[in-house]
Amino acid sequence: MLTQTTTRVLEPSDLDAALAVLDREPVANAFVTSRVQVAGLDPWRLGGEMWGWYEDGMLMSLCYAGANLVPICATPRAVRAFADRARRAGRRCSSIVGPAESTARLWRLLEPSWGPAREVRARQPLMVTDRMPADIAPDPYVRRIRKDEMETIMPACVAMFTEEVGVSPLAGDGGLLYQARVAELVGSGRSFARLDQNGNVVFKAEIGAATPQACQIQGVWVAPEYRGQGLAAPGMAAVLRYALADVAPLVSLYVNDFNTAARRTYQRVGFQEIGAFMSVLF
C-alpha cells in the first residue's frame, strides 16, 4: 500500500498538531517550541513559516523557515520535501540549524543550489542537565541585568556574537533586530552577567529559549582579559541555578565540538551530552 504524503504551510488552526510534534523532543526543539508557544503559527508573528509534512493525513515532521531554517523531527522523506520547497522559494535564511543528522541531509540536498556556505559546523554537542553541580559554588556576583543596563550589556553581546558567528550583528540593519532581541531577554529577566568594579561585563550568558519543559542557555562569554581565571564554571552554575529555579526542569545548551575549553566547563557544571546539532552559516 502506498502512503499518501504531502507538505504545506501550517495555519493557526494547526497549532495543537504542531505542538504535539514539538513535544516529542522537548530539549532539541526548545528554540522553535518557545517561539510557537508565544506567537502561534501566524507567519507574521512567528517571524517565518512553519512547514508541515503529512503521511496519511497525520502531521509527522516540521520545518521552521524564518531567519533560520530548522528541520524538526524530520524523517528522510520529510527532509527531501522540505529541501524541494526551500529550493523553490530560494534562500532567505542566514543559517540552517538543527539536529545533526537531519540538518546534514537537508544541506546535502540544498548545497548545489544554495552553496557554498560561509561555514559549516558539522557537529555541535547538545548537552543537558537537571540539577546543580555538587562541587561548584555559583558565582554570587552573577545577577540579572536590569532594563536600565542595556548600554552595559550590549557591547558584550555584540562581542560574543561577532566572536562566535564571525560577523557583526550590527551589519545590515544597524543592529536594530539584534538590539531588540537583547532587550527582550533583558526585559524578561533572562539576561545575566557579572560586572567588575568599573561596571564592565566580566561574564555573561542568557536563557534564550524557554518552555515549561526545557530551556536553553546561550551567549556564554567571558571578557578576554578575564579568561583563564576560573570564572566560567561558577558563572554557569549561577545561571543554571536561576534557570532551574525560575524557568524549566531541564536546562540545555549546544557548543562547537572544537571549543574544548567550553565543553570542559559545561561538563564540570554537570551538563551531559545527549546528541548533536549542526549549523550551516551563510
Coordinates of C-alpha atoms in Angstrom, one line a residue:
M1 CA 0.0 0.0 0.0
L2 CA 1.3 3.4 -1.0
T3 CA 1.5 6.1 1.8
Q4 CA -0.1 9.4 0.8
T5 CA 2.2 12.3 1.6
T6 CA 2.1 16.0 1.3
T7 CA 3.8 19.1 2.6
R8 CA 2.2 22.5 3.2
V9 CA 2.5 25.7 5.2
L10 CA 0.7 25.3 8.5
E11 CA -2.0 27.7 9.6
P12 CA -3.0 28.9 13.1
S13 CA -5.6 26.2 13.3
D14 CA -2.8 23.6 13.1
L15 CA -1.3 24.8 16.4
D16 CA -2.2 21.8 18.5
A17 CA -0.9 19.3 16.0
A18 CA 2.4 21.2 15.6
L19 CA 2.9 21.4 19.4
A20 CA 2.4 17.7 19.6
V21 CA 5.2 17.1 17.2
L22 CA 7.4 19.6 19.0
D23 CA 6.7 17.9 22.3
R24 CA 8.3 14.7 21.1
E25 CA 11.8 16.2 21.6
P26 CA 11.4 19.0 24.2
V27 CA 15.1 19.6 24.6
A28 CA 16.2 19.6 20.9
N29 CA 13.1 21.6 19.9
A30 CA 13.2 24.2 22.7
F31 CA 14.1 27.1 20.4
V32 CA 11.2 26.6 18.0
T33 CA 8.7 25.5 20.7
S34 CA 9.3 28.7 22.7
R35 CA 8.6 30.8 19.6
V36 CA 5.4 28.8 18.7
Q37 CA 4.1 28.9 22.3
V38 CA 4.4 32.7 22.2
A39 CA 3.5 33.6 18.6
G40 CA 1.4 30.6 17.4
L41 CA 1.7 29.7 13.7
D42 CA 0.8 33.1 12.1
P43 CA 3.8 33.8 9.9
W44 CA 3.9 37.5 10.7
R45 CA 4.0 36.9 14.5
L46 CA 6.2 33.8 14.2
G47 CA 8.8 35.5 12.1
G48 CA 8.6 32.8 9.4
E49 CA 6.5 30.0 8.0
M50 CA 6.1 26.6 9.6
W51 CA 6.1 23.8 7.0
G52 CA 4.4 20.5 7.8
W53 CA 5.0 17.1 6.4
Y54 CA 2.0 14.7 6.4
E55 CA 1.8 11.0 6.0
D56 CA -1.7 9.6 5.6
G57 CA -3.2 12.7 7.0
M58 CA -1.0 12.8 10.1
L59 CA 1.4 15.6 10.8
M60 CA 4.8 13.9 11.2
S61 CA 7.5 16.4 10.7
L62 CA 8.0 20.2 10.8
C63 CA 10.4 22.8 9.3
Y64 CA 10.7 26.3 10.6
A65 CA 11.5 28.7 7.7
G66 CA 12.4 32.1 9.1
A67 CA 15.8 33.7 9.8
N68 CA 16.9 30.2 10.4
L69 CA 15.8 27.0 8.5
V70 CA 15.2 24.4 11.2
P71 CA 14.2 20.8 10.5
I72 CA 12.1 19.3 13.4
C73 CA 11.6 15.6 13.9
A74 CA 12.2 15.4 10.2
T75 CA 12.2 12.0 8.6
P76 CA 14.4 11.4 5.4
R77 CA 11.3 11.7 3.2
A78 CA 10.2 14.9 5.0
V79 CA 13.7 16.4 4.6
R80 CA 13.5 15.8 0.8
A81 CA 10.1 17.5 0.7
F82 CA 11.4 20.5 2.8
A83 CA 14.5 20.8 0.6
D84 CA 12.3 20.9 -2.5
R85 CA 10.2 23.7 -1.0
A86 CA 13.3 25.6 0.2
R87 CA 14.9 25.3 -3.2
R88 CA 11.8 26.7 -5.0
A89 CA 11.5 29.6 -2.5
G90 CA 15.2 30.5 -2.7
R91 CA 17.4 31.1 0.3
R92 CA 16.0 33.7 2.7
C93 CA 17.7 32.4 5.9
S94 CA 21.1 33.3 7.5
S95 CA 21.6 29.7 8.7
I96 CA 20.4 26.1 8.7
V97 CA 20.5 24.7 12.2
G98 CA 19.0 21.7 13.9
P99 CA 19.7 18.0 14.8
A100 CA 22.9 17.0 13.1
E101 CA 21.5 14.0 11.1
S102 CA 18.5 15.8 9.5
T103 CA 20.4 19.1 9.1
A104 CA 23.2 17.3 7.2
R105 CA 20.7 15.6 5.0
L106 CA 18.9 18.8 4.3
W107 CA 22.2 20.6 3.5
R108 CA 23.4 17.9 1.1
L109 CA 20.2 18.5 -0.9
L110 CA 20.4 22.3 -0.8
E111 CA 24.1 22.8 -1.2
P112 CA 24.1 22.5 -5.1
S113 CA 21.7 25.5 -5.3
W114 CA 22.4 27.4 -2.1
G115 CA 26.1 26.8 -1.6
P116 CA 28.8 27.5 -0.8
A117 CA 28.2 28.2 2.9
R118 CA 30.4 30.7 4.7
E119 CA 31.0 28.0 7.4
V120 CA 29.7 24.5 8.2
R121 CA 29.8 23.4 11.9
A122 CA 29.0 19.7 11.4
R123 CA 28.9 18.6 15.0
Q124 CA 27.8 20.8 17.9
P125 CA 27.2 18.6 21.0
L126 CA 23.8 19.1 22.6
M127 CA 24.2 19.0 26.4
V128 CA 21.6 18.9 29.2
T129 CA 21.3 18.8 33.0
D130 CA 18.5 18.8 35.5
R131 CA 20.5 19.6 38.7
M132 CA 23.0 21.8 40.3
P133 CA 26.6 20.7 40.5
A134 CA 27.7 19.3 43.8
D135 CA 31.3 20.7 43.8
I136 CA 31.0 24.2 42.1
A137 CA 29.5 27.1 44.0
P138 CA 27.5 29.6 41.9
D139 CA 29.3 32.9 41.4
P140 CA 27.5 35.2 43.9
Y141 CA 28.2 38.3 41.7
V142 CA 26.3 36.9 38.7
R143 CA 22.9 38.6 38.6
R144 CA 20.1 39.5 36.3
I145 CA 20.7 42.5 34.1
R146 CA 18.2 45.3 34.7
K147 CA 16.3 47.1 31.9
D148 CA 18.3 50.3 32.6
E149 CA 21.6 48.4 31.9
M150 CA 21.1 47.8 28.2
E151 CA 24.1 50.1 27.4
T152 CA 26.2 48.0 29.8
I153 CA 25.3 44.6 28.4
M154 CA 25.0 45.4 24.7
P155 CA 28.8 45.7 23.8
A156 CA 29.4 42.3 25.4
C157 CA 26.6 40.8 23.5
V158 CA 28.0 42.2 20.2
A159 CA 31.5 41.0 21.0
M160 CA 30.2 37.5 21.8
F161 CA 28.1 37.3 18.7
T162 CA 30.9 38.5 16.4
E163 CA 33.4 36.1 18.0
E164 CA 31.1 33.2 17.8
V165 CA 29.4 33.7 14.4
G166 CA 32.2 35.6 12.6
V167 CA 30.1 38.6 11.5
S168 CA 28.8 41.5 13.5
P169 CA 25.1 41.6 14.4
L170 CA 25.2 45.3 13.7
A171 CA 25.6 44.7 10.0
G172 CA 22.6 45.1 7.6
D173 CA 20.0 47.0 9.7
G174 CA 22.5 48.6 12.0
G175 CA 21.7 46.1 14.7
L176 CA 18.1 47.0 15.3
L177 CA 16.8 43.4 15.3
Y178 CA 19.7 42.2 17.4
Q179 CA 19.2 45.0 19.9
A180 CA 15.5 44.2 20.1
R181 CA 16.3 40.6 20.9
V182 CA 18.8 41.6 23.6
A183 CA 16.2 43.9 25.1
E184 CA 13.6 41.2 25.0
L185 CA 15.9 38.9 27.0
V186 CA 16.7 41.6 29.5
G187 CA 13.1 42.6 29.9
S188 CA 12.1 39.0 30.5
G189 CA 14.7 38.6 33.2
R190 CA 16.7 36.0 31.2
S191 CA 20.0 38.0 30.8
F192 CA 22.7 37.5 33.4
A193 CA 26.2 39.0 34.0
R194 CA 28.9 39.7 36.4
L195 CA 30.3 43.2 36.3
D196 CA 33.7 44.4 37.5
Q197 CA 34.3 47.4 39.8
N198 CA 34.2 49.7 36.8
G199 CA 30.8 48.4 35.6
N200 CA 32.2 46.4 32.7
V201 CA 30.9 42.9 31.9
V202 CA 33.2 40.1 33.1
F203 CA 31.0 37.2 32.4
K204 CA 27.6 36.9 30.7
A205 CA 25.0 34.4 29.5
E206 CA 21.3 34.3 28.6
I207 CA 18.5 31.9 28.8
G208 CA 17.5 32.2 25.2
A209 CA 14.7 29.7 24.5
A210 CA 12.3 28.8 27.3
T211 CA 9.4 26.4 27.5
P212 CA 7.7 24.7 30.6
Q213 CA 9.6 21.5 29.7
A214 CA 13.1 22.8 28.9
C215 CA 15.2 26.0 28.4
Q216 CA 18.4 26.7 26.6
I217 CA 21.4 28.7 27.8
Q218 CA 23.1 30.8 25.0
G219 CA 25.6 33.6 24.6
V220 CA 28.1 32.4 27.2
W221 CA 31.0 34.8 27.2
V222 CA 34.0 35.8 29.3
A223 CA 35.8 39.1 28.6
P224 CA 39.1 38.3 27.0
E225 CA 41.2 40.0 29.8
Y226 CA 39.5 37.7 32.4
R227 CA 39.8 34.4 30.6
G228 CA 41.8 31.6 32.3
Q229 CA 40.8 32.9 35.8
G230 CA 38.2 30.2 36.5
L231 CA 35.2 32.5 36.1
A232 CA 33.2 30.5 33.6
A233 CA 32.2 27.5 35.7
P234 CA 30.9 29.4 38.7
G235 CA 29.2 31.8 36.3
M236 CA 27.5 29.0 34.5
A237 CA 26.5 27.5 37.9
A238 CA 24.8 30.8 38.8
V239 CA 22.9 31.0 35.6
L240 CA 21.9 27.3 35.9
R241 CA 20.5 28.0 39.4
Y242 CA 18.3 30.7 38.0
A243 CA 17.2 28.5 35.1
L244 CA 16.2 25.5 37.3
A245 CA 14.5 27.6 39.9
D246 CA 12.6 30.0 37.7
V247 CA 12.3 28.6 34.1
A248 CA 12.3 24.9 33.5
P249 CA 13.3 21.5 35.0
L250 CA 15.7 20.7 32.1
V251 CA 18.5 23.1 31.0
S252 CA 20.3 22.6 27.8
L253 CA 22.9 24.2 25.5
Y254 CA 24.9 23.3 22.4
V255 CA 28.5 24.1 21.8
N256 CA 31.0 23.8 18.9
D257 CA 32.9 20.5 19.1
F258 CA 36.2 22.3 18.6
N259 CA 35.6 24.5 21.7
T260 CA 37.3 22.1 24.1
A261 CA 37.6 24.7 26.9
A262 CA 33.9 25.4 26.9
R263 CA 33.0 21.7 26.7
R264 CA 35.1 21.0 29.7
T265 CA 33.5 23.9 31.6
Y266 CA 30.0 22.6 30.9
Q267 CA 30.9 19.1 31.9
R268 CA 32.3 20.4 35.2
V269 CA 29.0 22.1 35.8
G270 CA 27.2 18.8 35.2
F271 CA 26.0 19.1 31.6
Q272 CA 25.9 15.7 29.8
E273 CA 26.0 15.2 26.0
I274 CA 22.7 13.7 24.7
G275 CA 23.0 14.4 20.9
A276 CA 24.4 16.9 18.4
F277 CA 23.3 19.9 16.4
M278 CA 24.7 21.1 13.1
S279 CA 24.8 24.7 11.8
V280 CA 25.3 25.9 8.3
L281 CA 26.2 29.6 8.2
F282 CA 25.7 31.9 5.2

